[in-house]
XYZ file of C-alpha atoms in Angstrom:
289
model
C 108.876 86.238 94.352
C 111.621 88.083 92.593
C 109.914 86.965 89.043
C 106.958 88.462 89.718
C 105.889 91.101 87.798
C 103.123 93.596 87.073
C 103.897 94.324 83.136
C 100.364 92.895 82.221
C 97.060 92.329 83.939
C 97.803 88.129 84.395
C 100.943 89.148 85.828
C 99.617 92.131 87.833
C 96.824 89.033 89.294
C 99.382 86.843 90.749
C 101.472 89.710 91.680
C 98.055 91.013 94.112
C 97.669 87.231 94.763
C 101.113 86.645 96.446
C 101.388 89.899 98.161
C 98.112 90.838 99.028
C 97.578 87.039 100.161
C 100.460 86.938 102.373
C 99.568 90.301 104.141
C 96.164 88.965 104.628
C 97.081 86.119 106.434
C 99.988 88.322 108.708
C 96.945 90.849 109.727
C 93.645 88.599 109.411
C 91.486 91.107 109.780
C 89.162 94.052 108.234
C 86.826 96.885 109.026
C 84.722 95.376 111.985
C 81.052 95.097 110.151
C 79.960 94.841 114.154
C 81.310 97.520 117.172
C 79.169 99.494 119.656
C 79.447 102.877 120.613
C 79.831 103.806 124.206
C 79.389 107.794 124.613
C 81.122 108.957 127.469
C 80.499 112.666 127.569
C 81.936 115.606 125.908
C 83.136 119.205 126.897
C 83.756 122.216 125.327
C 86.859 124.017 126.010
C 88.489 127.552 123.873
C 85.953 126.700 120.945
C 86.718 123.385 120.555
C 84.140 120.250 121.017
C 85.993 117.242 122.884
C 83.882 114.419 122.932
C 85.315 110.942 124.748
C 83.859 107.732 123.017
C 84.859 104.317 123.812
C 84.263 101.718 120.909
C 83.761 97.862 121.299
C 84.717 95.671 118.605
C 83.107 92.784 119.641
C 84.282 90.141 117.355
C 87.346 90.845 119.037
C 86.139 91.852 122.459
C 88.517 94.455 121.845
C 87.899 98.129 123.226
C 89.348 101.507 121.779
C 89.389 104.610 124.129
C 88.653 107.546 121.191
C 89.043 111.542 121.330
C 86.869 113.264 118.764
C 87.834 116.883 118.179
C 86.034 119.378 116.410
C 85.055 123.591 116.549
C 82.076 123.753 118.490
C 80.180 126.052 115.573
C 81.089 124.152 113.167
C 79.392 120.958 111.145
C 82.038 119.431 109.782
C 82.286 117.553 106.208
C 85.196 115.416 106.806
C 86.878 113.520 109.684
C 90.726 112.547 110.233
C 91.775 109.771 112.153
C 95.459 110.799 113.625
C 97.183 107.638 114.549
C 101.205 107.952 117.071
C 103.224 105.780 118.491
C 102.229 106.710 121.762
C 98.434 107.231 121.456
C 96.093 110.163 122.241
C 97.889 111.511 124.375
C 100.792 112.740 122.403
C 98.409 115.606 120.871
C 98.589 117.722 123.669
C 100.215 119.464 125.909
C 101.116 119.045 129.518
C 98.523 121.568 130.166
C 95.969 119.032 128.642
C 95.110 121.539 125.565
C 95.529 120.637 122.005
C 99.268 121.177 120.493
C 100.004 123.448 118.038
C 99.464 121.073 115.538
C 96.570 119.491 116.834
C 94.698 122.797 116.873
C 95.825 123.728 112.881
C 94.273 120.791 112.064
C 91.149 121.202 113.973
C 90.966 125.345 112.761
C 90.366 123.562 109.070
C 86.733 122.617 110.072
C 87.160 118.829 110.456
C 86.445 116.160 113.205
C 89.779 115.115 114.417
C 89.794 111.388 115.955
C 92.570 110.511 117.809
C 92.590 106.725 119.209
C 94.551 104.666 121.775
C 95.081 101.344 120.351
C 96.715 98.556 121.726
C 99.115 99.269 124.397
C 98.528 102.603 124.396
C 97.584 105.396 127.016
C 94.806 103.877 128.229
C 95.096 100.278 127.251
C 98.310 100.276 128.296
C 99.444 97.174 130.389
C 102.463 96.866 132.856
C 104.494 95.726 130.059
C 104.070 98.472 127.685
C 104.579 100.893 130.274
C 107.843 99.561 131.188
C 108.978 99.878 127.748
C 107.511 101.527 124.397
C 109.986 99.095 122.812
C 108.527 95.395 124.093
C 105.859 93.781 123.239
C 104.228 90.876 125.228
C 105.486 87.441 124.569
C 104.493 84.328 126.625
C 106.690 83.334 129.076
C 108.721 80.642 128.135
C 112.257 80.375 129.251
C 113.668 78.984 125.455
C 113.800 82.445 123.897
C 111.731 81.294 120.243
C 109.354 83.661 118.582
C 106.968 80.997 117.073
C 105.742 80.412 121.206
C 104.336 83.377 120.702
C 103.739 84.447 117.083
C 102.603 80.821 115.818
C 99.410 81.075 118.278
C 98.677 84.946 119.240
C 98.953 88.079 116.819
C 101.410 90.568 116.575
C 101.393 94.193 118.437
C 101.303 95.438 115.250
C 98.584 93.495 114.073
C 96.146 94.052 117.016
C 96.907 97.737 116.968
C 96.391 97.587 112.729
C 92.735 96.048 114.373
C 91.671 98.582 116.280
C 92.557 101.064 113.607
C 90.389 99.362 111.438
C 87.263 99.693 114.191
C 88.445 103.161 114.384
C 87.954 103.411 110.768
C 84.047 102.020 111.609
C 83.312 104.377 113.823
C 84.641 107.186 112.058
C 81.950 105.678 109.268
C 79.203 106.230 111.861
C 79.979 110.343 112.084
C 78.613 110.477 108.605
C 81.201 112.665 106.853
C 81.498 113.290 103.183
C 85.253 111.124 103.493
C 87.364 109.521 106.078
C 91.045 110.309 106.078
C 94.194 108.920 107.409
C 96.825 110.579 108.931
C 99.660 108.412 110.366
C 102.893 110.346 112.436
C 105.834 110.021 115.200
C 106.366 106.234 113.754
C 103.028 104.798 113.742
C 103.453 103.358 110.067
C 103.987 100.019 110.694
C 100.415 99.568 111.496
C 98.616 102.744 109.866
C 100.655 101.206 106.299
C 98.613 97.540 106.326
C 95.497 99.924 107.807
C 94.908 102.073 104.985
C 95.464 98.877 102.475
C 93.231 96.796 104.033
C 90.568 100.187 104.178
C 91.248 100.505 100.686
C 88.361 103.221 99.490
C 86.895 103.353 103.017
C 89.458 105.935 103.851
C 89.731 108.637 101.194
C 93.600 109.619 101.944
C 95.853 108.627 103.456
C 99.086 110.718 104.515
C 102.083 108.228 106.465
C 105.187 109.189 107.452
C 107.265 106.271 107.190
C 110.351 108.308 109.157
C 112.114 105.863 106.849
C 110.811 102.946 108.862
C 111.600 99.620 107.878
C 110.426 95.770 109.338
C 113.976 94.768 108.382
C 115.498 97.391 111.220
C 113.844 95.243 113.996
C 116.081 93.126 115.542
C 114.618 90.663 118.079
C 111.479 89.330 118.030
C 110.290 91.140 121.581
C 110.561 94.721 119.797
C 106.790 96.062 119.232
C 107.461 96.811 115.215
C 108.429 92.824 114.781
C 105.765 90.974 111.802
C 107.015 87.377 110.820
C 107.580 87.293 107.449
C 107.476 91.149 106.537
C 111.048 91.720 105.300
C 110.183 88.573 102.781
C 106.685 90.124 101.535
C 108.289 93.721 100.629
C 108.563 95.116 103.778
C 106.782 98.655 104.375
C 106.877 100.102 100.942
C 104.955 96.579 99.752
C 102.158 97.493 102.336
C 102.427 101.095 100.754
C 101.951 99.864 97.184
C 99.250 97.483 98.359
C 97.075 101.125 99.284
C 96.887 101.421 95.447
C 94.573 102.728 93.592
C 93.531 105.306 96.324
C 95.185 108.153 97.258
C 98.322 108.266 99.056
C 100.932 110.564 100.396
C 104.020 109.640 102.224
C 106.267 111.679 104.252
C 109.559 110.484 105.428
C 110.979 109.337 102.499
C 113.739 110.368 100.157
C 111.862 109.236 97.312
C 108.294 107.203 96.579
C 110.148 103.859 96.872
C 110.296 101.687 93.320
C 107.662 99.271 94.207
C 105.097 101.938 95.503
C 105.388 103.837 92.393
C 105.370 100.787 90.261
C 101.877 99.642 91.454
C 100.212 103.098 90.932
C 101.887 103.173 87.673
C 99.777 99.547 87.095
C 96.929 100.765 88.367
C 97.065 104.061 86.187
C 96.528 106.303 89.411
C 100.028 107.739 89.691
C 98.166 110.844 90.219
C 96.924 109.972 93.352
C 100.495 109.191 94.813
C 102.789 111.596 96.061
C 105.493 112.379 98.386
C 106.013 115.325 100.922
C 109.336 116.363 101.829
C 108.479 118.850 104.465
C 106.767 117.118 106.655
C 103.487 118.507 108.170
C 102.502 121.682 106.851
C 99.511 123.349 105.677
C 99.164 121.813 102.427
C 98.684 118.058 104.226
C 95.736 119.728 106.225
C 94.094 121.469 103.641
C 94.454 117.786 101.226
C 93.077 115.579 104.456
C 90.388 118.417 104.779
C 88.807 117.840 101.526
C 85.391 116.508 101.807
């Protein structure tokens, strides 16, 4: 792995094979051609349009509870999926209104969609209320991750799933793009997401928070991927987003191997970094139609 290089377009080829193979196999899976839409109402509420939408991938039989958020006299041109560790829920307030942020975002004229994948707020099981740190593992008294991980996917790679149906449905509100915006350390799955999207979602802004698969240590912890540490960890599932536009928070640099591949792809333009965090400028560059 460690002779592999990108210098010229054979070597760039078996660079993508390698990589891009071995994530493919860790996440098997792409934007659901299949899902359903189940409309479950909407309100309005200060301005803003809430409408509650539950979408069945059904290759999966999997089912994502979705808020989609938008100023009720507006039509807007461009949506943004808003991915958290903790789900829909972590938008708003204990009043049940949209945050602060939530409602800058909105104020820029876009559909907001805000999902609860796996595990979260309302797909969440006994276990993952119990602990935001566990995922489920079968229950086997010899303590071996392959019981588990050699038969069933990862948290992360089921959640990474239902982003990607997200990512379908936000197709269906017929917007000029489809953004990404990934926060409160939900890059471990919003990373392989917006790879696998490629130029199904326009841009893509992640804060890593410095996130890394090698931090995780035991097999039970919801962030644990066999084999991601060996494949390049996160920034490898950064670089793999290349050519489209990316920016990433969180990070005291664009790490070497993100920059490298958008250097290879000649669309270092389209990469950047943001050291501040949320701020206007992210909203206004997810915005764009």
């Amino acid at each position: 792995l460690a002779k592999l290089n990108e210098d010229n377009e054979k070597g760039r080829q078996e660079f993508n094979r390698t990589y891009a193979g071995a994530w493919q196999v860790v996440f098997d899976q792409g934007i659901p051609e299949k899902i359903t839409i189940d409309d479950q109402g909407q309100q309005i509420d200060n301005g803003i349009r809430i409408q509650k939408i539950l979408v069945h991938d059904e290759i999966r039989q999997a089912k994502i509870p979705l808020l989609v958020l938008s100023k009720a006299d507006t039509t807007p041109k461009a949506t943004v999926i808003w991915t958290t560790d903790s789900g829909k829920a972590a938008m708003f307030s204990q009043n049940g209104t949209p945050d602060t942020k939530l409602q800058r975002l909105i104020e820029h004229g876009v559909f907001v969609v805000l999902p609860d994948l796996l595990d979260q707020g309302e797909l969440q099981t006994a276990v993952g209320t119990a602990s935001k740190s566990v995922q489920r593992t079968v229950n086997d008294e010899r303590a071996y991750s392959a019981f588990t991980f050699g038969y069933n996917r990862t948290l992360v790679a089921e959640r990474c799933a239902d982003l990607l149906a997200t990512v379908a449905f936000a197709k269906t509100l017929k917007t000029e793009s489809v953004n990404l915006l990934s926060t409160d350390d939900s890059s471990a799955w919003a990373a392989p997401a917006a790879a696998i999207a490629g130029p199904a979602i326009a841009r893509a802004a992640i804060d890593t928070n410095g996130f890394r698969f090698e931090q995780v240590e035991r097999y039970q912890d919801v962030n644990f991927v066999p084999g991601a540490v060996k494949y390049g960890d996160l920034p490898m599932l950064l670089a793999l987003r290349a050519p489209n536009a990316l920016t990433i928070m969180g990070e005291k640099s664009i790490p070497p191997s993100v920059a490298k591949m958008y250097e290879s792809t000649g669309k270092s333009a389209l990469l950047a970094r943001q050291s501040a965090g949320l701020n206007s400028s992210i909203f206004e560059w997810l915005s764009k139609p």
